[in-house]
Coordinates of C-alpha atoms in Angstrom, one line a residue:
M13 CA -71.6 4.1 -116.6
K14 CA -74.4 7.3 -115.3
K15 CA -75.2 10.1 -117.5
I16 CA -76.8 13.1 -115.7
G17 CA -77.6 16.2 -116.9
Y18 CA -77.8 19.3 -115.4
V19 CA -79.7 22.4 -115.7
Y20 CA -79.0 26.0 -114.5
A21 CA -81.5 27.6 -113.0
S22 CA -82.1 31.1 -114.7
S23 CA -84.2 33.6 -114.5
E24 CA -85.7 33.1 -117.3
D25 CA -88.0 30.4 -117.3
S26 CA -88.0 30.0 -121.2
Y27 CA -84.2 29.3 -120.8
V28 CA -85.0 26.6 -118.0
K29 CA -87.3 24.8 -120.3
E30 CA -85.1 25.1 -123.5
Q31 CA -82.1 23.8 -121.2
I32 CA -84.6 20.6 -120.4
E33 CA -85.8 20.0 -124.1
G34 CA -82.1 20.2 -125.2
L35 CA -81.0 17.5 -123.0
K36 CA -84.1 15.2 -123.7
G37 CA -82.5 12.8 -126.4
F38 CA -79.4 12.0 -124.4
K39 CA -81.1 9.2 -122.6
I40 CA -79.9 10.9 -119.5
E41 CA -80.8 9.1 -116.4
T42 CA -81.4 12.0 -114.2
V43 CA -81.6 15.6 -114.7
S44 CA -80.7 18.0 -111.3
I45 CA -81.8 21.2 -111.9
E46 CA -80.7 24.5 -109.6
K47 CA -82.9 25.6 -107.8
E48 CA -83.8 29.6 -106.7
D49 CA -84.6 30.3 -102.8
L50 CA -87.6 32.4 -102.0
T51 CA -85.6 35.4 -102.6
G52 CA -84.9 34.5 -106.1
V53 CA -81.3 33.8 -106.3
T54 CA -79.2 31.1 -107.2
Q55 CA -78.3 28.5 -104.3
N56 CA -74.7 29.2 -106.0
D57 CA -74.1 25.9 -107.5
A58 CA -75.4 24.1 -104.6
V59 CA -77.0 21.4 -107.3
L60 CA -73.8 21.2 -109.7
K61 CA -71.7 20.6 -106.6
E62 CA -73.7 17.7 -105.6
V63 CA -74.3 16.0 -109.0
V64 CA -70.7 16.6 -109.2
E65 CA -69.7 14.7 -105.8
N66 CA -71.7 11.7 -107.0
L67 CA -70.1 11.0 -110.3
D68 CA -67.9 8.2 -110.5
A69 CA -65.0 8.0 -113.1
G70 CA -66.7 7.0 -117.0
D71 CA -69.7 8.8 -115.8
E72 CA -70.9 11.5 -118.0
L73 CA -72.4 14.8 -117.0
V74 CA -74.4 16.6 -119.8
V75 CA -75.2 20.3 -119.6
Y76 CA -77.4 22.8 -122.3
E77 CA -74.4 24.8 -122.8
L78 CA -71.1 26.0 -121.1
R79 CA -72.7 29.5 -119.8
C80 CA -74.9 26.8 -118.0
L81 CA -71.9 25.7 -115.2
G82 CA -72.6 29.6 -114.5
K83 CA -68.2 30.3 -114.1
S84 CA -65.8 32.4 -115.6
I85 CA -63.5 30.9 -118.1
I86 CA -60.4 30.6 -115.2
Q87 CA -63.2 29.0 -112.8
L88 CA -64.4 26.8 -115.6
A89 CA -61.1 25.3 -116.4
E90 CA -60.6 24.5 -112.7
F91 CA -63.7 22.3 -112.9
L92 CA -63.0 21.2 -116.2
N93 CA -59.9 20.1 -115.1
D94 CA -61.1 18.7 -111.9
L95 CA -63.4 16.8 -114.1
K96 CA -60.7 15.5 -116.0
E97 CA -59.0 14.3 -112.8
R98 CA -62.1 12.0 -112.0
N99 CA -62.2 10.8 -115.7
I100 CA -65.7 12.0 -116.0
Q101 CA -66.6 13.3 -119.6
L102 CA -68.7 16.7 -120.1
I103 CA -71.0 16.6 -122.7
V104 CA -72.6 20.1 -124.0
V105 CA -75.4 20.1 -126.0
K106 CA -75.2 23.1 -127.7
K107 CA -71.9 24.5 -128.8
G108 CA -72.2 27.2 -131.4
A109 CA -72.5 26.5 -134.8
A110 CA -68.9 27.0 -136.1
Y111 CA -68.0 24.4 -132.8
S112 CA -71.0 21.8 -133.7
D113 CA -68.7 19.1 -134.9
I114 CA -65.9 19.4 -132.4
K115 CA -65.8 16.5 -130.2
D116 CA -66.8 16.9 -126.5
A117 CA -62.9 16.2 -125.2
A118 CA -61.3 18.6 -128.0
Y119 CA -63.7 21.2 -126.9
V120 CA -63.2 20.9 -123.1
E121 CA -59.1 20.7 -124.3
M122 CA -59.9 24.3 -126.3
I123 CA -61.5 26.0 -123.4
L124 CA -58.5 24.7 -121.0
K125 CA -56.0 26.3 -123.3
I126 CA -58.3 29.6 -123.6
A127 CA -58.6 30.0 -119.9
E128 CA -54.1 29.3 -119.0
M129 CA -54.2 31.9 -122.3
E130 CA -56.6 34.3 -119.9
K131 CA -54.5 34.1 -116.6
M132 CA -51.0 34.1 -118.8
I133 CA -52.3 37.8 -119.7
I134 CA -54.2 38.5 -116.3
R135 CA -50.4 37.5 -115.0
E136 CA -48.6 39.4 -117.7
R137 CA -50.6 43.0 -116.8
T138 CA -50.9 42.5 -113.1
T139 CA -46.8 42.6 -113.5
K140 CA -46.2 45.5 -115.8
G141 CA -48.7 47.6 -113.8
L142 CA -47.0 46.9 -110.9
Q143 CA -43.8 48.0 -112.6
E144 CA -45.2 50.8 -113.9
A145 CA -46.4 51.8 -110.3
R146 CA -43.0 51.2 -108.7
R147 CA -41.2 53.1 -112.1
K148 CA -43.6 56.2 -110.7
G149 CA -42.1 55.9 -107.1
R150 CA -45.6 54.1 -105.7
V151 CA -45.1 50.8 -104.0
G152 CA -48.4 49.0 -102.2
G153 CA -48.6 47.8 -98.5
R154 CA -48.3 50.0 -95.5
P155 CA -46.1 52.6 -95.5
K156 CA -42.6 52.3 -93.3
I157 CA -42.8 53.9 -89.9
S158 CA -40.3 54.9 -88.3
E159 CA -38.8 52.7 -84.8
E160 CA -39.7 56.0 -82.7
T161 CA -43.4 56.0 -83.8
I162 CA -43.4 51.9 -83.0
E163 CA -41.9 53.5 -79.4
Q164 CA -44.2 56.0 -79.5
I165 CA -47.5 53.7 -80.7
R166 CA -46.6 51.1 -77.7
Y167 CA -45.7 53.4 -74.8
L168 CA -49.2 55.5 -75.6
Y169 CA -50.9 52.2 -74.9
N170 CA -48.9 50.7 -72.5
N171 CA -49.2 53.4 -70.8
N172 CA -53.0 53.5 -70.9
R173 CA -53.0 57.4 -71.6
Y174 CA -54.6 56.6 -74.9
T175 CA -56.9 54.3 -77.1
L176 CA -56.1 52.9 -80.0
R177 CA -57.9 55.6 -81.9
Q178 CA -56.1 58.2 -80.2
I179 CA -53.1 56.5 -80.6
A180 CA -53.6 56.7 -84.5
E181 CA -54.7 60.0 -84.7
E182 CA -51.6 61.4 -82.4
C183 CA -49.1 58.9 -84.9
N184 CA -50.6 59.6 -88.4
I185 CA -51.3 56.4 -88.8
S186 CA -54.0 54.1 -89.6
L187 CA -55.7 52.1 -86.6
G188 CA -54.7 49.1 -88.0
T189 CA -51.1 49.9 -87.6
A190 CA -51.8 51.3 -84.3
Y191 CA -53.7 47.8 -83.6
K192 CA -50.4 46.2 -85.2
Y193 CA -47.9 47.2 -82.8
V194 CA -49.4 47.1 -79.6
Q195 CA -50.0 43.1 -80.3
E196 CA -46.4 42.6 -81.1
R197 CA -43.8 42.8 -78.1

């Protein structure tokens, strides 16, 4: 069983040092530190991905705080589910005063429930928004065009009289719509 630490590349050097100090008391074999490139941009959690790929069932990933994973709540839930499926335990050193006595497994389950709730809220708001828009007569997607317009588009294109841009202007449609109908045969 391996115990690997992960340190988030923060723009604040003091926070990186705080993370490293926080991981010291956990008998960690290796601490992997996310690096910034020469422009100061983090490499999109490449180190974290590599660390997780090299973990096996029963191993432990130790982070200072959840924010060190650099993920939104929904991304975090996907990440935690992946760890759970692979039987990799996540240990969070600093959970906050209200959660410090909660075991890591229960803490992870709580995060997963919150993320699921967030997904449901987003889905519900989106559905309500679409229903409200339809009720007001707004429909998403490309506007419908008549068969006559489609025939006109194809006629103008096939007789080499107009460019796609000219066809779009002539038929009062977008360039993408013109392209779509000349490609369909």
